[in-house]
Amino acid sequence: MPEHHKLIIVGSGPAGLTAALYAGRASLEPIVFEGVQPGGQLTITTEVENFPGFPAGILGPELMDLMRQQAQRFGAKSLYKNITGVDLSVRPFALASDNEEYRADALIIATGASAKWMGLPSEKTYMGYGVSACATCDGFFFKNLEVIVVGGGDTAIEEATFLSKFAAKVSIVHRRDELRASKIMQEKAKKNPKIEFVWDSVIEEILGKEENGRKSVTGVRLKNTKTAQTSILKTDGVFMGIGHKPNTELFSGQLEMDSVGYLVTREKSTRTSVPGVFAAGDVADSVYRQAISAAGTGCMAAIDAERWLESRHD
C-alpha cells in the first residue's frame, strides 16, 4: 500500500523548507523529499550576507540546516530521497521514489532551477571560491576587483551590468563575435566604461591557488574559437551568464510551463494549472532567484495548500 500524506513537498531549498515550516505549524504533517542535494543551491554557497536576520552573514549549509531544524520542530519530516515519477491525473496524487509509492492530497513543488555550467572540473573546484552563477548574490565580494562573465545573451549582460557596480573591470567572454542579447541591453553594456568584451573565446580552464586552506581564482585559460590559440586572462572571479534551467522535467506534460520550462502560477498565488498542486521558489521564478524571495513563496505555497485542503472539507 502506498504511504498517504496530506501534503508532500518536493525540494528542500529555502522555498521547500519554509513551506514545510508553515505547513507543520498548520498541523499538515508535511513530508519533504530533500533529494540528493539537501538544502538546494545554498549548500554550495560559502557565505550568505543578504539573508535578513544574520548581520554577520552565515554559511549557506548552516542556514539551510537551521531552516530544516525549525521545520522539523513543528512536525515536518525529511526524506533524503528523489521523486522519480509523478501522476497528477489521479487523486490523491501519485508519486514514486524508485520502487516506493506515495500519495498526497496536496503537493508543493520546490525543485528549484539549476544554473547552466560549462562542465569544467576546475569550475567545481572553485565554485563558491570565485566561481558563481549569481551576481546579485556574490557581486559585493568583488568590490574593486576584476571579474569575467561567460555568455552573450541577456543573462550575461544583466550579470555584467550589475557586477560593474562593484568590480573595477568586467570582461564578457563570448564564443562568437556578436552578442545574442537584445539591442537595448547590448547598447547599455557597450556604453559602460567598466565592461570589456573578449570575442570568439571560450574558457578552457579556470586557474587558481590555495593559501592557508583558502581557495581563490587567479585567472582563466582562454581558447580562441577561430584560431585555436590559447591565452591567459587574469581575473578574481568567474560568473556564469549562460542561463538557468528549471528542474521541471518530472512534470512535463502535466503542468503548464513557459517556453523555458518554468512552472506557470496563477496571479498573486502559487497555484499551478492543476488544483491542489502549488509551486514555490526558483522553479516558478525566472526573475529574482534569491533565497529570501524563494522563502517568501514557500510561505505562500503552504498557506495556499492549507486553504485548498480546508476548502475540500467544507
Coordinates of C-alpha atoms in Angstrom, one line a residue:
M1 CA 0.0 0.0 0.0
P2 CA 1.3 3.5 -0.9
E3 CA 2.0 5.9 2.0
H4 CA -0.7 8.5 2.2
H5 CA 0.0 12.1 3.3
K6 CA -2.0 15.3 3.4
L7 CA 0.9 17.3 1.9
I8 CA 4.1 16.3 0.2
I9 CA 6.8 18.9 -0.6
V10 CA 9.3 18.1 -3.3
G11 CA 12.5 20.1 -2.8
S12 CA 14.5 21.3 0.2
G13 CA 15.9 24.7 -0.5
P14 CA 14.6 27.9 1.1
A15 CA 11.2 27.5 -0.6
G16 CA 10.7 23.9 0.3
L17 CA 11.8 24.2 3.9
T18 CA 9.8 27.4 4.5
A19 CA 6.8 25.7 3.1
A20 CA 7.5 22.8 5.5
L21 CA 7.7 25.2 8.4
Y22 CA 4.4 26.9 7.7
A23 CA 2.7 23.6 6.8
G24 CA 4.0 22.0 10.0
R25 CA 2.6 24.8 12.1
A26 CA -0.7 24.3 10.4
S27 CA -0.7 20.6 11.5
L28 CA -0.4 19.3 8.0
E29 CA 2.5 17.0 9.0
P30 CA 4.3 17.6 5.7
I31 CA 6.8 15.2 4.2
V32 CA 9.8 16.8 2.5
F33 CA 11.6 15.0 -0.2
E34 CA 15.0 16.5 0.0
G35 CA 16.6 14.8 -2.9
V36 CA 20.3 14.2 -3.5
Q37 CA 21.3 17.8 -2.7
P38 CA 19.5 18.6 0.6
G39 CA 19.2 22.4 1.1
G40 CA 19.3 23.2 -2.6
Q41 CA 21.8 25.6 -4.2
L42 CA 22.6 27.3 -0.9
T43 CA 24.5 24.2 0.2
I44 CA 27.2 25.1 -2.4
T45 CA 27.3 28.7 -1.3
T46 CA 30.0 29.7 1.1
E47 CA 28.9 33.0 2.7
V48 CA 25.3 34.3 2.6
E49 CA 25.3 38.0 3.6
N50 CA 21.9 39.2 2.3
F51 CA 19.5 36.9 4.2
P52 CA 17.7 39.0 6.9
G53 CA 18.4 38.3 10.5
F54 CA 22.1 37.4 10.1
P55 CA 24.0 40.7 10.3
A56 CA 27.4 39.0 10.3
G57 CA 26.5 36.7 7.5
I58 CA 26.0 32.9 7.6
L59 CA 27.4 29.9 5.7
G60 CA 24.9 28.6 3.2
P61 CA 24.8 25.0 4.5
E62 CA 24.4 26.3 8.1
L63 CA 21.4 28.5 7.1
M64 CA 19.7 25.5 5.4
D65 CA 20.3 23.3 8.4
L66 CA 18.7 25.9 10.7
M67 CA 15.7 26.1 8.4
R68 CA 15.4 22.3 8.4
Q69 CA 15.6 22.1 12.2
Q70 CA 12.9 24.8 12.5
A71 CA 10.6 23.0 10.1
Q72 CA 11.1 19.6 11.9
R73 CA 10.4 21.3 15.3
F74 CA 6.8 21.7 14.0
G75 CA 6.4 18.2 12.7
A76 CA 7.9 18.2 9.2
K77 CA 9.6 15.1 8.2
S78 CA 12.6 14.9 5.8
L79 CA 13.2 12.0 3.4
Y80 CA 16.6 12.1 1.7
K81 CA 15.2 10.5 -1.5
N82 CA 14.5 11.6 -5.0
I83 CA 11.0 11.6 -6.5
T84 CA 11.4 9.6 -9.8
G85 CA 7.8 9.8 -11.1
V86 CA 4.5 11.6 -10.6
D87 CA 1.0 11.2 -11.8
L88 CA -1.1 14.4 -11.3
S89 CA -4.1 13.0 -13.1
V90 CA -5.2 10.8 -10.1
R91 CA -6.5 11.8 -6.7
P92 CA -4.7 11.6 -4.3
F93 CA -1.7 12.5 -6.4
A94 CA 0.7 9.6 -7.0
L95 CA 4.4 9.9 -6.5
A96 CA 7.2 7.4 -6.8
S97 CA 10.6 7.3 -5.3
D98 CA 12.3 4.4 -7.1
N99 CA 10.2 1.4 -6.0
E100 CA 8.3 3.1 -3.2
E101 CA 4.9 4.7 -3.8
Y102 CA 3.4 7.7 -2.0
R103 CA 0.1 9.5 -2.2
A104 CA -0.6 13.2 -1.4
D105 CA -3.8 15.2 -1.1
A106 CA -1.8 18.3 -2.0
L107 CA 1.6 18.8 -3.5
I108 CA 4.1 21.7 -3.3
I109 CA 6.8 21.7 -5.9
A110 CA 10.0 23.5 -4.8
T111 CA 12.5 21.7 -7.0
G112 CA 14.4 24.9 -8.0
A113 CA 16.3 25.8 -11.0
S114 CA 19.9 24.9 -11.9
A115 CA 22.4 27.3 -13.3
K116 CA 23.9 26.2 -16.6
W117 CA 27.6 25.5 -16.2
M118 CA 30.5 24.9 -18.7
G119 CA 31.2 21.4 -17.2
L120 CA 34.9 22.0 -16.4
P121 CA 36.4 20.2 -13.4
S122 CA 38.1 23.4 -12.3
E123 CA 34.6 25.0 -12.3
K124 CA 33.6 22.7 -9.5
T125 CA 36.9 23.2 -7.7
Y126 CA 36.4 26.9 -7.3
M127 CA 32.7 27.0 -7.0
G128 CA 31.9 29.3 -4.1
Y129 CA 35.6 30.5 -4.1
G130 CA 35.4 32.9 -7.0
V131 CA 33.2 30.9 -9.4
S132 CA 29.5 31.9 -9.2
A133 CA 26.3 31.9 -11.2
C134 CA 24.6 34.7 -9.2
A135 CA 25.9 38.3 -9.5
T136 CA 23.2 39.6 -7.1
C137 CA 24.3 37.0 -4.5
D138 CA 28.0 37.4 -4.8
G139 CA 28.8 40.6 -6.6
F140 CA 29.5 42.5 -3.4
F141 CA 32.5 40.3 -2.6
F142 CA 34.3 41.5 -5.8
K143 CA 34.4 45.2 -4.9
N144 CA 37.3 46.9 -6.9
L145 CA 38.3 43.5 -8.3
E146 CA 38.3 42.2 -11.9
V147 CA 35.8 39.6 -12.9
I148 CA 34.7 37.7 -16.0
V149 CA 31.2 36.9 -17.2
V150 CA 30.6 34.0 -19.5
G151 CA 27.9 34.3 -22.2
G152 CA 26.4 36.5 -24.8
G153 CA 22.7 36.7 -24.1
D154 CA 20.5 38.9 -21.8
T155 CA 21.5 36.9 -18.7
A156 CA 25.2 37.6 -19.3
I157 CA 24.6 41.3 -19.9
E158 CA 22.4 41.7 -16.9
E159 CA 25.0 40.0 -14.7
A160 CA 27.9 42.1 -16.2
T161 CA 25.9 45.3 -15.7
F162 CA 25.1 44.5 -12.1
L163 CA 28.7 43.5 -11.4
S164 CA 30.0 46.8 -12.8
K165 CA 28.6 48.5 -9.8
F166 CA 31.2 46.8 -7.7
A167 CA 34.0 45.4 -9.8
A168 CA 36.8 47.5 -11.2
K169 CA 36.5 45.7 -14.6
V170 CA 34.1 43.2 -16.1
S171 CA 35.2 41.2 -19.1
I172 CA 32.4 39.4 -21.1
V173 CA 33.8 36.3 -22.7
H174 CA 31.7 35.1 -25.6
R175 CA 32.3 32.3 -28.1
R176 CA 31.1 34.4 -31.0
D177 CA 31.9 37.9 -32.3
E178 CA 28.5 39.3 -31.7
L179 CA 26.0 39.2 -28.8
R180 CA 22.7 37.4 -28.7
A181 CA 21.3 39.9 -26.1
S182 CA 18.6 42.3 -27.0
K183 CA 19.7 45.5 -28.8
I184 CA 18.9 47.7 -25.8
M185 CA 20.9 45.5 -23.5
Q186 CA 23.9 45.5 -25.9
E187 CA 23.9 49.2 -26.2
K188 CA 23.8 49.6 -22.4
A189 CA 26.8 47.3 -22.0
K190 CA 28.9 48.8 -24.7
K191 CA 28.4 52.3 -23.2
N192 CA 29.5 51.0 -19.8
P193 CA 33.2 52.1 -19.3
K194 CA 33.8 49.2 -16.9
I195 CA 32.7 46.5 -19.4
E196 CA 35.0 45.0 -22.0
F197 CA 34.4 42.2 -24.5
V198 CA 36.6 39.2 -25.3
W199 CA 35.2 37.9 -28.5
D200 CA 35.5 34.4 -30.2
S201 CA 36.7 32.8 -27.0
V202 CA 35.9 30.0 -24.6
I203 CA 37.3 29.2 -21.2
E204 CA 39.4 26.0 -21.3
E205 CA 40.3 26.1 -17.6
I206 CA 39.8 28.2 -14.5
L207 CA 43.1 28.9 -12.7
G208 CA 43.5 29.5 -9.0
K209 CA 45.5 28.9 -5.9
E210 CA 45.1 27.8 -2.3
E211 CA 46.7 29.6 0.6
N212 CA 46.1 28.8 4.3
G213 CA 43.4 26.5 3.3
R214 CA 41.5 29.2 1.3
K215 CA 41.0 28.8 -2.4
S216 CA 40.8 31.7 -4.8
V217 CA 40.6 32.3 -8.6
T218 CA 43.5 33.9 -10.3
G219 CA 42.7 33.7 -13.9
V220 CA 41.4 31.7 -16.9
R221 CA 43.0 30.0 -19.8
L222 CA 41.1 31.0 -23.0
K223 CA 41.0 29.4 -26.4
N224 CA 40.2 31.4 -29.5
T225 CA 37.4 29.7 -31.4
K226 CA 38.7 30.8 -34.8
T227 CA 42.5 30.5 -34.4
A228 CA 42.6 27.8 -31.6
Q229 CA 45.3 29.9 -29.9
T230 CA 45.3 30.0 -26.1
S231 CA 46.0 32.8 -23.7
I232 CA 45.8 33.6 -20.0
L233 CA 43.4 36.3 -18.7
K234 CA 43.9 37.3 -15.1
T235 CA 40.7 37.6 -13.1
D236 CA 39.5 37.4 -9.5
G237 CA 36.1 35.9 -10.3
V238 CA 34.2 34.0 -13.0
F239 CA 30.4 34.4 -13.3
M240 CA 28.3 32.1 -15.4
G241 CA 25.8 34.0 -17.5
I242 CA 24.6 31.2 -19.7
G243 CA 21.2 30.9 -18.1
H244 CA 19.2 28.7 -15.7
K245 CA 17.2 25.6 -16.3
P246 CA 14.2 25.0 -14.0
N247 CA 14.1 21.5 -12.6
T248 CA 10.7 20.6 -14.0
E249 CA 11.3 17.6 -16.3
L250 CA 9.4 15.4 -13.9
F251 CA 6.2 17.4 -14.5
S252 CA 6.5 17.8 -18.3
G253 CA 3.1 17.4 -20.0
Q254 CA 1.3 17.5 -16.6
L255 CA 1.6 21.2 -15.6
E256 CA 1.6 24.4 -17.5
M257 CA 5.1 25.8 -18.1
D258 CA 6.5 28.7 -20.0
S259 CA 8.8 28.3 -23.1
V260 CA 11.9 27.7 -20.9
G261 CA 10.2 25.3 -18.5
Y262 CA 9.3 27.4 -15.5
L263 CA 6.1 26.5 -13.9
V264 CA 3.3 29.0 -14.5
T265 CA 1.4 30.1 -11.4
R266 CA -1.9 31.9 -11.2
E267 CA -1.9 35.6 -10.4
K268 CA -0.9 36.5 -6.9
S269 CA -0.8 32.9 -5.8
T270 CA 1.4 29.8 -6.0
R271 CA -1.4 27.8 -7.7
T272 CA -0.5 25.8 -10.8
S273 CA -2.7 24.6 -13.7
V274 CA -3.6 21.5 -11.6
P275 CA -5.8 22.2 -8.5
G276 CA -4.0 21.1 -5.4
V277 CA -0.5 21.5 -6.9
F278 CA 1.5 24.6 -5.9
A279 CA 4.9 25.9 -7.0
A280 CA 7.4 27.8 -4.9
G281 CA 10.8 29.2 -5.3
D282 CA 13.1 29.3 -8.4
V283 CA 11.0 26.5 -10.1
A284 CA 8.5 29.3 -10.9
D285 CA 10.7 32.4 -10.7
S286 CA 12.9 33.4 -13.7
V287 CA 13.4 36.9 -12.4
Y288 CA 14.6 37.2 -8.8
R289 CA 16.1 33.8 -7.9
Q290 CA 17.0 34.8 -4.3
A291 CA 16.9 32.8 -1.1
I292 CA 14.6 35.3 0.5
S293 CA 12.1 35.5 -2.4
A294 CA 12.1 31.7 -2.6
A295 CA 11.3 31.5 1.2
G296 CA 8.5 34.0 0.7
T297 CA 6.8 31.9 -2.0
G298 CA 7.4 28.9 0.2
C299 CA 5.3 30.6 2.9
M300 CA 2.6 31.5 0.3
A301 CA 2.5 27.9 -1.1
A302 CA 1.9 26.4 2.4
I303 CA -0.9 28.9 3.1
D304 CA -2.4 28.2 -0.3
A305 CA -2.2 24.5 0.2
E306 CA -3.7 24.7 3.7
R307 CA -6.6 26.8 2.4
W308 CA -7.2 24.5 -0.5
L309 CA -7.3 21.4 1.7
E310 CA -9.7 23.1 4.1
S311 CA -12.0 24.1 1.2
R312 CA -12.3 20.4 0.2
H313 CA -13.6 19.5 3.6
D314 CA -16.2 22.4 3.9

